[in-house]
Amino acid sequence: MRHAVAPAENVENNYFAVTDLLKICTHCERLSKKDLGVRIPRPLGNGPSRFIPEKEILKVSKVDARTQSIFEDAFAALGRLDNISLVMGFHPQYLGSFLRTQHYLLQMDGPLSLHYRHYIGIMAAARHQCSYLVNLHVNDFLQVGGDFKWLNGLDGAPQKLQQLGELNKILAHRPWLLTKEHIERLLKAEEHSWSLAELIHAVVLLTHYHSLASFTFGCGITPEIHCDGGHTFRPPSLSQYCVCDIANGNGHANHHDDPLGNQVSELCGEVEVLMERMKQLQECRDDEEASQEEMATRFEREKTESMLVVTAEDEECVPSRDISRHFEDPSYGYKDFSRRGEHVPTFRVQDYSWEDHGFSLVNRLYPDVGQMLDEKFQMAYNLTYNTMATHKDVDTSMLRRAIWNYIHCMFGIRYDDYDYGEINQLLDRSFKIYIKTMVCSPEKTTKRMYESFWRQFQHSEKVHVNLLLMEARMQAELLYALRAITRYMT
């Protein structure tokens, strides 16, 4: 239950009462720790991201009035401003669309009750061991009146939610295996049945939080200071540590130097090489067009090569009991969609696309959400400032399309009008490793992977890449789920 806001004069009186009690440090006008006997939490990390220097993120939010306005709206709606929003603030136009969609899914009128929505968010985030999102929605779930017993484990939740576990598992890791039979089991479960509208809402939430877990790991998002994993009570390593450092994330020796150091000159014009390849590919497009047979062959070749990309350098991640209790079958994870001895038919976009099929199905069963999702997909895909690193007036559409289509290729989705030979020209191996890990096994994403691709590019450009990856992944999952629902309905 939310607490009522105190009248202004009470806030002021309380403020002076607290400051008298705790004493204001005359040197820095902050709270003095002296003689308090209070354990004061200290942030474990500097800023919203482990990968991006805090000063880069704060610089954006301070100078951009539009970003500030979006932050204020988000705080008014949610009562908080989370670190995901702060990092997305590099791209305020996208952030506005993202927050509107998420707010609608979680808080506005819809087929599912509020506590069901947050519980589904917990289930989805848990599949990728994303404790950041799980903890966020555990708090929200309880705040909207959710039953604490459900949090002891999925087997403590209603049967109806337990039945969603199979859909959650397949969508998160191997969506190409989803069939109309999976949908039928949910819609014809007698007293625990889902309605079509409820199922669409649940599918959108599951895909939203699977992909948001990818963004969270891909950008190294850190927990806020008041959340689990966001603070410590251990003494700081620096002397003269002041409580005022809690607010701005200073207070331990963690220097935010440019991760490139002196490497920039050694990268042999990474950006220029990429721009030259884009130019050559455009000239080849203009000179000749490959046949449909050749295009299909290039897709199959890229699909096969994508299976050879190793997703991570770490050992297998074992989920903690706190996380694994929210989902079933922890050993079930990502597997390439076309192993030896198996054949999964290619999903051809000309047969079932978001624009022609998925959009209208979502909008019909869950009004306005199809429109919001479409806007968000378009925003991420078309977003450009016509820059690459320090170069201006650059058409980046070819590069953005290569990234989007590579992700869909990893999910077995083919665009007949795209030449998949371009992908190897534009995406190098370190970038492919980052993409595949972040999209398929995001919990294994490391800072080294983040730093190893596009080393001459700005952090804002890498965040844009993460937005592309997140939205392309969400759309891929949605396509498989909506196609299965359509097949059930017909």
Coordinates of C-alpha atoms in Angstrom, one line a residue:
M1 CA 0.0 0.0 0.0
R2 CA 1.4 3.4 -0.9
H3 CA 2.0 5.9 1.8
A4 CA 0.2 9.2 1.6
V5 CA 2.3 12.2 0.7
A6 CA 2.9 14.5 3.7
P7 CA 1.8 18.1 3.4
A8 CA 4.6 20.5 2.6
E9 CA 4.8 22.0 6.1
N10 CA 5.1 18.5 7.7
V11 CA 7.9 17.6 5.3
E12 CA 9.7 20.8 6.2
N13 CA 9.3 20.2 10.0
N14 CA 10.4 16.6 9.6
Y15 CA 13.4 17.7 7.7
F16 CA 14.6 20.0 10.4
A17 CA 13.9 17.5 13.1
V18 CA 16.0 14.9 11.3
T19 CA 18.8 17.3 10.6
D20 CA 18.9 18.4 14.2
L21 CA 19.1 14.8 15.3
L22 CA 21.8 13.8 12.8
K23 CA 23.7 17.1 12.7
I24 CA 24.5 18.7 9.4
C25 CA 28.2 18.7 8.5
T26 CA 29.2 22.3 8.2
H27 CA 32.0 21.5 5.8
C28 CA 30.0 19.7 3.1
E29 CA 26.4 20.4 4.2
R30 CA 25.7 16.7 4.3
L31 CA 24.9 14.3 7.1
S32 CA 27.8 13.7 9.5
K33 CA 28.4 10.1 10.5
K34 CA 30.1 11.1 13.7
D35 CA 28.6 9.8 16.9
L36 CA 25.5 8.5 15.1
G37 CA 26.0 4.7 15.6
V38 CA 24.1 4.1 12.4
R39 CA 25.1 1.6 9.8
I40 CA 25.2 3.5 6.5
P41 CA 25.0 1.6 3.2
R42 CA 27.7 2.3 0.6
P43 CA 27.1 1.7 -3.1
L44 CA 28.8 -1.4 -4.5
G45 CA 29.2 0.2 -7.9
N46 CA 29.7 3.6 -9.4
G47 CA 26.6 4.7 -11.4
P48 CA 23.9 2.8 -13.3
S49 CA 26.3 0.6 -15.3
R50 CA 29.4 -1.5 -14.8
F51 CA 30.3 -1.0 -18.4
I52 CA 29.7 2.7 -18.9
P53 CA 31.5 5.5 -16.9
E54 CA 29.0 7.2 -14.6
K55 CA 30.1 10.7 -15.9
E56 CA 29.0 9.8 -19.4
I57 CA 25.5 8.9 -18.3
L58 CA 25.1 11.9 -15.9
K59 CA 26.4 14.3 -18.6
V60 CA 23.5 13.3 -20.9
S61 CA 20.8 13.6 -18.3
K62 CA 22.1 17.0 -17.2
V63 CA 22.2 18.8 -20.5
D64 CA 19.3 17.3 -22.3
A65 CA 16.0 19.0 -21.3
R66 CA 13.9 16.4 -23.1
T67 CA 15.6 13.5 -21.2
Q68 CA 15.1 15.4 -17.9
S69 CA 11.4 15.7 -18.7
I70 CA 11.0 12.0 -19.5
F71 CA 12.8 11.2 -16.3
E72 CA 10.4 13.4 -14.4
D73 CA 7.4 11.7 -16.0
A74 CA 8.8 8.3 -15.3
F75 CA 9.4 9.1 -11.6
A76 CA 5.9 10.6 -11.3
A77 CA 4.3 7.4 -12.8
L78 CA 6.5 4.8 -11.1
G79 CA 7.7 6.5 -8.0
R80 CA 11.2 5.7 -9.0
L81 CA 13.8 6.2 -11.7
D82 CA 15.6 2.9 -12.3
N83 CA 19.1 2.5 -13.7
I84 CA 17.7 1.0 -17.0
S85 CA 16.0 4.3 -17.7
L86 CA 19.1 6.2 -16.9
V87 CA 21.2 4.2 -19.4
M88 CA 18.4 4.4 -22.0
G89 CA 18.5 8.2 -21.5
F90 CA 21.3 8.3 -24.1
H91 CA 18.3 7.9 -26.6
P92 CA 15.4 10.0 -25.2
Q93 CA 13.2 9.5 -28.2
Y94 CA 13.3 5.7 -27.7
L95 CA 13.1 5.9 -23.9
G96 CA 9.8 7.8 -24.1
S97 CA 8.3 5.0 -26.3
F98 CA 9.7 2.3 -24.1
L99 CA 8.4 3.8 -20.9
R100 CA 4.9 4.4 -22.4
T101 CA 4.7 0.8 -23.5
Q102 CA 5.9 -0.7 -20.2
H103 CA 3.6 1.6 -18.2
Y104 CA 0.6 0.4 -20.3
L105 CA 1.6 -3.3 -20.0
L106 CA 2.0 -3.0 -16.2
Q107 CA -0.5 -0.4 -15.0
M108 CA -3.2 0.5 -17.4
D109 CA -6.4 -1.4 -18.2
G110 CA -5.8 -4.9 -19.6
P111 CA -6.9 -8.5 -19.5
L112 CA -4.6 -9.5 -16.6
S113 CA -4.7 -8.3 -12.9
L114 CA -1.8 -6.2 -11.7
H115 CA -0.3 -8.8 -9.5
Y116 CA -0.4 -11.4 -12.3
R117 CA 1.5 -9.0 -14.5
H118 CA 4.3 -8.5 -12.1
Y119 CA 4.5 -12.2 -11.3
I120 CA 4.8 -13.0 -15.0
G121 CA 7.6 -10.4 -15.1
I122 CA 9.4 -12.3 -12.3
M123 CA 8.9 -15.6 -14.1
A124 CA 10.3 -14.2 -17.4
A125 CA 13.3 -12.4 -15.8
A126 CA 14.2 -15.4 -13.7
R127 CA 14.6 -17.6 -16.8
H128 CA 17.8 -15.6 -17.5
Q129 CA 18.8 -15.3 -13.9
C130 CA 18.2 -11.6 -14.0
S131 CA 18.1 -10.8 -10.2
Y132 CA 17.9 -7.1 -11.0
L133 CA 14.5 -7.4 -12.7
V134 CA 13.3 -10.2 -10.4
N135 CA 13.9 -8.0 -7.3
L136 CA 12.2 -5.0 -8.9
H137 CA 9.1 -6.9 -9.6
V138 CA 9.0 -8.8 -6.3
N139 CA 8.6 -5.4 -4.7
D140 CA 6.0 -4.3 -7.2
F141 CA 4.1 -7.6 -6.9
L142 CA 3.8 -7.1 -3.1
Q143 CA 2.9 -3.4 -3.4
V144 CA -0.1 -4.2 -5.6
G145 CA -1.4 -6.8 -3.1
G146 CA 0.3 -10.0 -4.4
D147 CA 0.4 -13.0 -2.1
F148 CA 3.8 -13.5 -0.4
K149 CA 3.4 -17.3 -0.6
W150 CA 3.7 -17.2 -4.4
L151 CA 7.2 -15.9 -4.0
N152 CA 8.3 -19.1 -2.2
G153 CA 8.3 -20.8 -5.6
L154 CA 6.4 -21.3 -8.7
D155 CA 4.7 -24.3 -7.1
G156 CA 3.1 -21.9 -4.6
A157 CA 1.5 -19.8 -7.4
P158 CA -2.0 -20.6 -8.8
Q159 CA -2.2 -23.5 -11.3
K160 CA -3.0 -21.1 -14.1
L161 CA 0.4 -19.3 -13.7
Q162 CA 2.2 -22.6 -13.3
Q163 CA 0.9 -23.7 -16.6
L164 CA 2.6 -20.7 -18.2
G165 CA 6.0 -22.2 -17.2
E166 CA 6.3 -24.3 -20.4
L167 CA 5.6 -21.3 -22.6
N168 CA 8.0 -19.1 -20.6
K169 CA 10.7 -21.7 -21.0
I170 CA 10.3 -22.3 -24.8
L171 CA 9.9 -18.6 -25.7
A172 CA 13.0 -17.6 -23.7
H173 CA 15.4 -20.2 -25.1
R174 CA 14.0 -22.0 -28.2
P175 CA 11.0 -20.2 -29.5
W176 CA 11.1 -22.1 -32.9
L177 CA 9.8 -25.2 -31.0
L178 CA 6.5 -23.5 -30.1
T179 CA 3.5 -25.1 -31.6
K180 CA -0.3 -24.6 -31.7
E181 CA -0.5 -27.6 -29.3
H182 CA 1.2 -25.6 -26.6
I183 CA -1.3 -22.8 -27.1
E184 CA -4.2 -25.3 -27.1
R185 CA -3.1 -26.7 -23.7
L186 CA -3.3 -23.2 -22.1
L187 CA -6.6 -22.3 -23.7
K188 CA -8.4 -25.6 -22.9
A189 CA -7.2 -26.2 -19.3
E190 CA -10.8 -26.4 -17.9
E191 CA -11.0 -24.3 -14.7
H192 CA -7.4 -23.0 -15.2
S193 CA -7.9 -21.9 -18.8
W194 CA -6.5 -18.7 -20.2
S195 CA -8.6 -16.6 -22.5
L196 CA -7.0 -15.5 -25.8
A197 CA -6.8 -11.9 -24.6
E198 CA -5.1 -12.9 -21.3
L199 CA -2.7 -15.1 -23.3
I200 CA -1.7 -12.3 -25.6
H201 CA -1.1 -10.0 -22.6
A202 CA 1.0 -12.8 -21.0
V203 CA 3.0 -13.4 -24.2
V204 CA 3.8 -9.7 -24.6
L205 CA 5.0 -9.5 -21.0
L206 CA 7.1 -12.6 -21.3
T207 CA 8.8 -11.4 -24.4
H208 CA 9.2 -7.9 -23.0
Y209 CA 11.1 -9.2 -19.9
H210 CA 13.1 -11.8 -21.7
S211 CA 14.5 -9.1 -24.0
L212 CA 14.8 -6.5 -21.2
A213 CA 16.9 -9.1 -19.3
S214 CA 19.2 -9.1 -22.4
F215 CA 19.5 -5.3 -22.3
T216 CA 20.1 -5.4 -18.5
F217 CA 23.1 -7.8 -18.8
G218 CA 24.2 -6.3 -22.2
C219 CA 24.7 -2.8 -20.7
G220 CA 26.0 -4.1 -17.3
I221 CA 23.1 -2.5 -15.4
T222 CA 23.8 -2.3 -11.6
P223 CA 21.2 -2.5 -8.8
E224 CA 20.2 0.7 -7.2
I225 CA 21.6 1.4 -3.7
H226 CA 18.4 0.4 -1.9
C227 CA 18.1 -3.0 -3.7
D228 CA 19.7 -6.3 -3.1
G229 CA 23.2 -6.3 -4.4
G230 CA 23.3 -2.5 -4.7
H231 CA 25.0 -1.8 -1.4
T232 CA 27.4 -2.9 1.3
F233 CA 27.9 -2.0 4.9
R234 CA 31.7 -2.7 4.8
P235 CA 33.9 0.3 5.5
P236 CA 35.1 2.2 2.5
S237 CA 38.7 1.7 1.3
L238 CA 39.3 5.5 1.1
S239 CA 39.9 7.7 4.1
Q240 CA 37.9 10.8 4.7
Y241 CA 34.8 9.1 3.2
C242 CA 31.7 11.2 3.5
V243 CA 28.1 10.2 3.5
C244 CA 27.5 12.7 0.7
D245 CA 29.3 10.2 -1.6
I246 CA 26.4 7.8 -1.3
A247 CA 24.2 9.9 -3.5
N248 CA 26.7 10.3 -6.4
G249 CA 28.4 7.0 -6.3
N250 CA 31.9 8.3 -5.3
G251 CA 33.6 6.9 -2.4
H252 CA 35.7 4.0 -3.6
A253 CA 38.7 3.9 -5.9
N254 CA 37.2 2.9 -9.2
H255 CA 38.6 5.1 -11.9
H256 CA 36.5 5.7 -15.0
D257 CA 39.2 6.1 -17.5
D258 CA 38.5 5.5 -21.1
P259 CA 38.8 1.7 -21.5
L260 CA 40.7 2.2 -24.7
G261 CA 43.6 4.0 -23.1
N262 CA 46.2 4.3 -25.8
Q263 CA 44.7 1.6 -27.9
V264 CA 42.8 3.9 -30.2
S265 CA 45.7 4.6 -32.5
E266 CA 46.4 0.8 -32.7
L267 CA 42.9 -0.1 -34.0
C268 CA 43.9 0.7 -37.6
G269 CA 40.9 2.8 -38.4
E270 CA 38.2 0.3 -37.4
V271 CA 35.4 2.8 -38.2
E272 CA 36.9 3.8 -41.5
V273 CA 37.2 0.1 -42.6
L274 CA 33.6 -0.5 -41.7
M275 CA 32.5 2.6 -43.6
E276 CA 34.5 1.6 -46.6
R277 CA 32.8 -1.9 -46.6
M278 CA 29.4 -0.3 -46.4
K279 CA 30.3 1.8 -49.4
Q280 CA 31.5 -1.2 -51.4
L281 CA 28.5 -3.3 -50.6
Q282 CA 26.2 -0.4 -51.8
E283 CA 28.1 -0.3 -55.1
C284 CA 27.8 -4.1 -55.5
R285 CA 24.0 -3.8 -54.8
D286 CA 23.8 -1.2 -57.5
D287 CA 25.8 -3.2 -60.0
E288 CA 24.2 -6.6 -59.7
E289 CA 21.4 -8.4 -57.8
A290 CA 21.8 -12.0 -56.6
S291 CA 19.3 -14.7 -57.6
Q292 CA 16.7 -16.0 -55.2
E293 CA 18.5 -19.3 -55.1
E294 CA 21.8 -17.6 -54.2
M295 CA 20.1 -15.5 -51.5
A296 CA 18.6 -18.6 -50.0
T297 CA 22.0 -20.3 -50.0
R298 CA 23.6 -17.3 -48.3
F299 CA 21.0 -17.4 -45.6
E300 CA 21.6 -21.1 -44.9
R301 CA 25.3 -20.4 -44.8
E302 CA 25.0 -17.6 -42.3
K303 CA 22.5 -19.6 -40.2
T304 CA 25.0 -22.5 -40.0
E305 CA 27.9 -20.1 -39.2
S306 CA 25.9 -18.5 -36.4
M307 CA 25.8 -21.9 -34.7
L308 CA 29.6 -21.9 -34.6
V309 CA 29.8 -18.6 -32.7
V310 CA 30.6 -19.4 -29.1
T311 CA 28.2 -17.6 -26.8
A312 CA 30.4 -17.1 -23.7
E313 CA 33.8 -17.5 -22.2
D314 CA 32.5 -18.4 -18.7
E315 CA 31.5 -21.7 -17.1
E316 CA 27.9 -22.6 -17.1
C317 CA 25.9 -20.2 -14.9
V318 CA 24.1 -22.0 -12.1
P319 CA 21.0 -20.0 -10.9
S320 CA 20.7 -19.3 -7.2
R321 CA 17.8 -20.8 -5.2
D322 CA 16.3 -17.2 -4.9
I323 CA 16.0 -17.0 -8.7
S324 CA 15.5 -20.7 -9.8
R325 CA 12.4 -21.1 -7.5
H326 CA 10.5 -18.8 -9.9
F327 CA 10.7 -21.1 -12.9
E328 CA 10.8 -24.8 -13.8
D329 CA 13.5 -27.0 -15.4
P330 CA 16.6 -24.9 -14.7
S331 CA 18.7 -27.1 -17.0
Y332 CA 16.7 -26.1 -20.1
G333 CA 18.6 -23.4 -22.0
Y334 CA 19.4 -22.0 -25.4
K335 CA 20.2 -24.6 -28.1
D336 CA 20.9 -23.8 -31.7
F337 CA 17.7 -24.3 -33.7
S338 CA 19.2 -26.7 -36.3
R339 CA 21.4 -29.4 -34.6
R340 CA 22.7 -32.5 -36.4
G341 CA 19.9 -34.9 -37.0
E342 CA 17.3 -32.1 -36.5
H343 CA 15.6 -29.9 -39.0
V344 CA 13.5 -26.9 -38.0
P345 CA 11.8 -25.3 -41.1
T346 CA 13.0 -21.7 -41.8
F347 CA 10.5 -19.1 -40.7
R348 CA 9.9 -17.0 -43.8
V349 CA 8.8 -13.5 -43.0
Q350 CA 6.8 -13.3 -46.3
D351 CA 4.5 -16.0 -44.9
Y352 CA 4.1 -14.5 -41.4
S353 CA 5.3 -11.0 -40.6
W354 CA 4.9 -8.6 -37.7
E355 CA 3.6 -5.9 -40.1
D356 CA 1.0 -8.0 -41.9
H357 CA -0.1 -10.5 -39.3
G358 CA 1.3 -10.1 -35.8
F359 CA 0.5 -6.5 -35.4
S360 CA -3.2 -6.9 -36.2
L361 CA -3.6 -10.0 -34.0
V362 CA -2.1 -8.2 -30.9
N363 CA -4.1 -5.0 -31.5
R364 CA -7.4 -6.9 -31.9
L365 CA -7.0 -8.9 -28.7
Y366 CA -5.2 -6.3 -26.6
P367 CA -6.2 -2.8 -28.0
D368 CA -3.4 -0.2 -28.4
V369 CA -0.6 -2.5 -27.5
G370 CA 0.1 -3.5 -31.1
Q371 CA 0.4 0.1 -32.0
M372 CA 2.8 0.8 -29.1
L373 CA 5.0 -2.2 -29.9
D374 CA 5.1 -1.2 -33.5
E375 CA 6.2 2.3 -32.6
K376 CA 8.9 0.9 -30.3
F377 CA 10.2 -1.6 -32.9
Q378 CA 10.3 1.2 -35.5
M379 CA 12.0 3.6 -33.1
A380 CA 14.9 1.2 -32.4
Y381 CA 15.3 0.1 -36.0
N382 CA 15.2 3.5 -37.6
L383 CA 16.9 5.5 -34.8
T384 CA 20.0 7.3 -36.2
Y385 CA 22.0 10.5 -35.7
N386 CA 23.8 9.9 -39.0
T387 CA 27.1 9.5 -37.1
M388 CA 29.6 6.7 -36.7
A389 CA 32.1 7.5 -33.9
T390 CA 33.5 10.9 -34.9
H391 CA 32.2 10.8 -38.4
K392 CA 29.1 12.8 -39.4
D393 CA 26.6 12.6 -42.2
V394 CA 26.8 8.8 -42.4
D395 CA 23.9 6.6 -43.6
T396 CA 23.9 3.7 -41.1
S397 CA 20.8 1.9 -42.4
M398 CA 22.8 -0.9 -43.9
L399 CA 24.6 -1.6 -40.6
R400 CA 21.4 -1.4 -38.6
R401 CA 19.6 -3.8 -40.9
A402 CA 22.6 -6.3 -40.8
I403 CA 22.4 -6.3 -37.0
W404 CA 18.6 -6.8 -36.9
N405 CA 18.6 -9.5 -39.6
Y406 CA 21.5 -11.4 -38.0
I407 CA 19.5 -11.8 -34.8
H408 CA 16.5 -13.0 -36.6
C409 CA 18.7 -15.4 -38.6
M410 CA 19.9 -16.9 -35.3
F411 CA 16.3 -17.5 -34.6
G412 CA 15.7 -19.2 -38.0
I413 CA 13.8 -16.2 -39.4
R414 CA 14.6 -15.3 -43.1
Y415 CA 13.8 -12.2 -45.1
D416 CA 13.7 -13.2 -48.8
D417 CA 14.8 -9.7 -50.0
Y418 CA 18.0 -9.5 -47.9
D419 CA 21.4 -10.6 -49.0
Y420 CA 22.9 -12.4 -45.9
G421 CA 26.3 -12.2 -47.4
E422 CA 26.4 -8.6 -46.1
I423 CA 26.5 -9.8 -42.5
N424 CA 30.0 -11.2 -42.6
Q425 CA 31.2 -8.1 -44.2
L426 CA 29.8 -5.8 -41.6
L427 CA 29.8 -7.7 -38.3
D428 CA 33.2 -9.0 -37.1
R429 CA 33.6 -12.1 -34.9
S430 CA 33.9 -10.2 -31.5
F431 CA 30.7 -8.4 -32.3
K432 CA 28.9 -11.6 -33.3
I433 CA 30.0 -13.2 -30.0
Y434 CA 28.6 -10.2 -28.1
I435 CA 25.3 -10.3 -30.0
K436 CA 24.8 -14.0 -29.7
T437 CA 25.6 -14.1 -26.0
M438 CA 23.5 -11.0 -25.2
V439 CA 20.5 -12.3 -27.1
C440 CA 20.7 -16.1 -26.4
S441 CA 22.5 -16.4 -23.0
P442 CA 22.5 -12.8 -21.6
E443 CA 23.5 -13.9 -18.1
K444 CA 26.9 -14.8 -19.5
T445 CA 27.6 -11.3 -21.0
T446 CA 30.9 -9.9 -19.6
K447 CA 32.5 -6.5 -19.6
R448 CA 35.3 -7.8 -21.7
M449 CA 32.8 -8.8 -24.4
Y450 CA 31.2 -5.3 -24.3
E451 CA 34.6 -3.6 -24.6
S452 CA 35.9 -5.9 -27.3
F453 CA 33.5 -4.8 -30.1
W454 CA 33.4 -1.4 -31.8
R455 CA 36.2 -0.1 -29.6
Q456 CA 36.3 3.3 -31.3
F457 CA 32.6 3.9 -31.0
Q458 CA 30.8 6.0 -28.3
H459 CA 29.0 4.4 -25.4
S460 CA 25.8 5.9 -26.7
E461 CA 26.3 4.0 -29.9
K462 CA 26.8 0.7 -28.0
V463 CA 23.6 1.4 -26.0
H464 CA 21.8 1.9 -29.4
V465 CA 23.1 -1.5 -30.5
N466 CA 21.7 -3.0 -27.3
L467 CA 18.3 -1.4 -28.1
L468 CA 18.4 -3.0 -31.5
L469 CA 19.3 -6.4 -30.1
M470 CA 16.6 -6.1 -27.4
E471 CA 13.8 -5.2 -29.9
A472 CA 14.9 -7.7 -32.6
R473 CA 14.9 -10.4 -30.0
M474 CA 11.4 -9.4 -28.7
Q475 CA 10.0 -9.3 -32.2
A476 CA 11.5 -12.8 -33.0
E477 CA 9.9 -14.3 -29.9
L478 CA 6.6 -12.6 -30.6
L479 CA 6.5 -13.9 -34.2
Y480 CA 6.8 -17.5 -33.1
A481 CA 4.2 -17.1 -30.4
L482 CA 1.7 -15.2 -32.5
R483 CA 2.1 -17.6 -35.4
A484 CA 1.3 -20.5 -33.1
I485 CA -1.7 -18.6 -31.8
T486 CA -2.9 -17.9 -35.3
R487 CA -2.5 -21.5 -36.3
Y488 CA -4.6 -22.5 -33.3
M489 CA -7.3 -20.0 -34.2
T490 CA -7.5 -21.2 -37.8

